[in-house]
Amino acid sequence: MMMLRRSTAALARNAAPATRAFSAAANASGEAKFEFSTPFELHRLDQGPAEFAVTNRKEMLEYYELMYTLRRMAMINETEYKARKISGFCHW
């Protein structure tokens, strides 16, 4: 087990930095604009979605809180399912 930890740590140190698929810039009002550099592939559509998104700190924290809550709920459901206390749960 110790060898696995050492090799994993060595891989993490030598890994190339991840490239970002978007860029962001915040303005004075606290809003951030994210521009998506990867083009969308369209199928039977005349035009695609916008190539940017604008958000603010409050909205992003709300999304994070929702994501965290859903993840915790899924983990608890998985535990209960494996313990055979429930027969299934909603998949999203």
PDB file of C-alpha atoms in Angstrom:
ATOM      1  CA  MET A   1       0.000   0.000   0.000  1.00  0.00           C
ATOM      2  CA  MET A   2       2.847   2.354   0.853  1.00  0.00           C
ATOM      3  CA  MET A   3       4.455   1.736  -2.545  1.00  0.00           C
ATOM      4  CA  LEU A   4       1.191   2.662  -4.259  1.00  0.00           C
ATOM      5  CA  ARG A   5       1.051   5.952  -2.356  1.00  0.00           C
ATOM      6  CA  ARG A   6       4.626   6.797  -3.310  1.00  0.00           C
ATOM      7  CA  SER A   7       4.107   6.017  -6.985  1.00  0.00           C
ATOM      8  CA  THR A   8       0.841   7.969  -7.064  1.00  0.00           C
ATOM      9  CA  ALA A   9       2.538  10.965  -5.469  1.00  0.00           C
ATOM     10  CA  ALA A  10       5.386  10.750  -7.988  1.00  0.00           C
ATOM     11  CA  LEU A  11       2.914  10.654 -10.874  1.00  0.00           C
ATOM     12  CA  ALA A  12       1.119  13.690  -9.500  1.00  0.00           C
ATOM     13  CA  ARG A  13       4.386  15.655  -9.267  1.00  0.00           C
ATOM     14  CA  ASN A  14       5.432  14.767 -12.815  1.00  0.00           C
ATOM     15  CA  ALA A  15       2.034  15.237 -14.442  1.00  0.00           C
ATOM     16  CA  ALA A  16       1.653  17.943 -17.049  1.00  0.00           C
ATOM     17  CA  PRO A  17      -0.641  20.790 -16.043  1.00  0.00           C
ATOM     18  CA  ALA A  18      -4.191  20.433 -17.337  1.00  0.00           C
ATOM     19  CA  THR A  19      -5.264  22.744 -20.125  1.00  0.00           C
ATOM     20  CA  ARG A  20      -8.403  24.774 -19.704  1.00  0.00           C
ATOM     21  CA  ALA A  21     -11.228  24.561 -22.194  1.00  0.00           C
ATOM     22  CA  PHE A  22     -12.417  28.036 -21.280  1.00  0.00           C
ATOM     23  CA  SER A  23     -11.097  31.362 -20.101  1.00  0.00           C
ATOM     24  CA  ALA A  24     -12.588  33.756 -17.586  1.00  0.00           C
ATOM     25  CA  ALA A  25     -12.248  37.400 -16.727  1.00  0.00           C
ATOM     26  CA  ALA A  26     -13.946  39.220 -13.854  1.00  0.00           C
ATOM     27  CA  ASN A  27     -15.042  42.822 -14.137  1.00  0.00           C
ATOM     28  CA  ALA A  28     -15.589  45.527 -11.520  1.00  0.00           C
ATOM     29  CA  SER A  29     -19.203  44.451 -10.856  1.00  0.00           C
ATOM     30  CA  GLY A  30     -18.068  40.994  -9.737  1.00  0.00           C
ATOM     31  CA  GLU A  31     -19.374  39.201 -12.797  1.00  0.00           C
ATOM     32  CA  ALA A  32     -17.206  36.735 -14.660  1.00  0.00           C
ATOM     33  CA  LYS A  33     -17.435  35.983 -18.354  1.00  0.00           C
ATOM     34  CA  PHE A  34     -16.381  32.500 -19.456  1.00  0.00           C
ATOM     35  CA  GLU A  35     -15.502  32.074 -23.111  1.00  0.00           C
ATOM     36  CA  PHE A  36     -15.541  28.516 -24.466  1.00  0.00           C
ATOM     37  CA  SER A  37     -12.701  27.838 -26.872  1.00  0.00           C
ATOM     38  CA  THR A  38     -13.808  24.328 -27.862  1.00  0.00           C
ATOM     39  CA  PRO A  39     -16.344  24.571 -30.706  1.00  0.00           C
ATOM     40  CA  PHE A  40     -19.683  22.813 -30.411  1.00  0.00           C
ATOM     41  CA  GLU A  41     -20.575  20.103 -32.902  1.00  0.00           C
ATOM     42  CA  LEU A  42     -24.131  20.679 -34.100  1.00  0.00           C
ATOM     43  CA  HIS A  43     -26.579  18.125 -35.425  1.00  0.00           C
ATOM     44  CA  ARG A  44     -29.673  19.344 -37.266  1.00  0.00           C
ATOM     45  CA  LEU A  45     -29.446  22.817 -35.713  1.00  0.00           C
ATOM     46  CA  ASP A  46     -29.172  26.166 -37.476  1.00  0.00           C
ATOM     47  CA  GLN A  47     -27.168  27.789 -34.699  1.00  0.00           C
ATOM     48  CA  GLY A  48     -25.488  26.571 -31.566  1.00  0.00           C
ATOM     49  CA  PRO A  49     -25.440  27.871 -28.004  1.00  0.00           C
ATOM     50  CA  ALA A  50     -23.601  31.040 -27.073  1.00  0.00           C
ATOM     51  CA  GLU A  51     -19.814  30.836 -27.044  1.00  0.00           C
ATOM     52  CA  PHE A  52     -19.669  32.485 -23.625  1.00  0.00           C
ATOM     53  CA  ALA A  53     -21.448  32.516 -20.254  1.00  0.00           C
ATOM     54  CA  VAL A  54     -21.714  35.302 -17.685  1.00  0.00           C
ATOM     55  CA  THR A  55     -22.146  34.572 -13.981  1.00  0.00           C
ATOM     56  CA  ASN A  56     -21.359  35.990 -10.549  1.00  0.00           C
ATOM     57  CA  ARG A  57     -20.081  34.725  -7.206  1.00  0.00           C
ATOM     58  CA  LYS A  58     -23.542  34.269  -5.660  1.00  0.00           C
ATOM     59  CA  GLU A  59     -24.799  32.149  -8.545  1.00  0.00           C
ATOM     60  CA  MET A  60     -21.682  29.981  -8.570  1.00  0.00           C
ATOM     61  CA  LEU A  61     -21.902  29.381  -4.806  1.00  0.00           C
ATOM     62  CA  GLU A  62     -25.564  28.358  -5.218  1.00  0.00           C
ATOM     63  CA  TYR A  63     -24.576  25.851  -7.918  1.00  0.00           C
ATOM     64  CA  TYR A  64     -21.759  24.520  -5.732  1.00  0.00           C
ATOM     65  CA  GLU A  65     -24.092  24.087  -2.753  1.00  0.00           C
ATOM     66  CA  LEU A  66     -26.624  22.230  -4.915  1.00  0.00           C
ATOM     67  CA  MET A  67     -23.911  20.022  -6.426  1.00  0.00           C
ATOM     68  CA  TYR A  68     -22.520  19.218  -2.974  1.00  0.00           C
ATOM     69  CA  THR A  69     -25.985  18.378  -1.606  1.00  0.00           C
ATOM     70  CA  LEU A  70     -26.791  16.090  -4.538  1.00  0.00           C
ATOM     71  CA  ARG A  71     -23.449  14.310  -4.239  1.00  0.00           C
ATOM     72  CA  ARG A  72     -23.888  13.717  -0.512  1.00  0.00           C
ATOM     73  CA  MET A  73     -27.409  12.417  -1.116  1.00  0.00           C
ATOM     74  CA  ALA A  74     -26.136  10.021  -3.787  1.00  0.00           C
ATOM     75  CA  MET A  75     -23.411   8.731  -1.460  1.00  0.00           C
ATOM     76  CA  ILE A  76     -25.908   8.112   1.356  1.00  0.00           C
ATOM     77  CA  ASN A  77     -28.310   6.398  -1.042  1.00  0.00           C
ATOM     78  CA  GLU A  78     -25.499   4.169  -2.283  1.00  0.00           C
ATOM     79  CA  THR A  79     -24.636   3.156   1.282  1.00  0.00           C
ATOM     80  CA  GLU A  80     -28.269   2.419   2.124  1.00  0.00           C
ATOM     81  CA  TYR A  81     -28.710   0.451  -1.106  1.00  0.00           C
ATOM     82  CA  LYS A  82     -25.622  -1.679  -0.462  1.00  0.00           C
ATOM     83  CA  ALA A  83     -26.878  -2.331   3.093  1.00  0.00           C
ATOM     84  CA  ARG A  84     -30.179  -3.481   1.512  1.00  0.00           C
ATOM     85  CA  LYS A  85     -32.160  -0.897   3.487  1.00  0.00           C
ATOM     86  CA  ILE A  86     -33.636   0.548   0.290  1.00  0.00           C
ATOM     87  CA  SER A  87     -34.386  -1.164  -3.004  1.00  0.00           C
ATOM     88  CA  GLY A  88     -33.254   1.649  -5.270  1.00  0.00           C
ATOM     89  CA  PHE A  89     -33.079   5.390  -5.692  1.00  0.00           C
ATOM     90  CA  CYS A  90     -33.560   8.072  -8.305  1.00  0.00           C
ATOM     91  CA  HIS A  91     -30.809   8.362 -10.899  1.00  0.00           C
ATOM     92  CA  TRP A  92     -30.203  11.737 -12.496  1.00  0.00           C
TER      93      TRP A  92
END
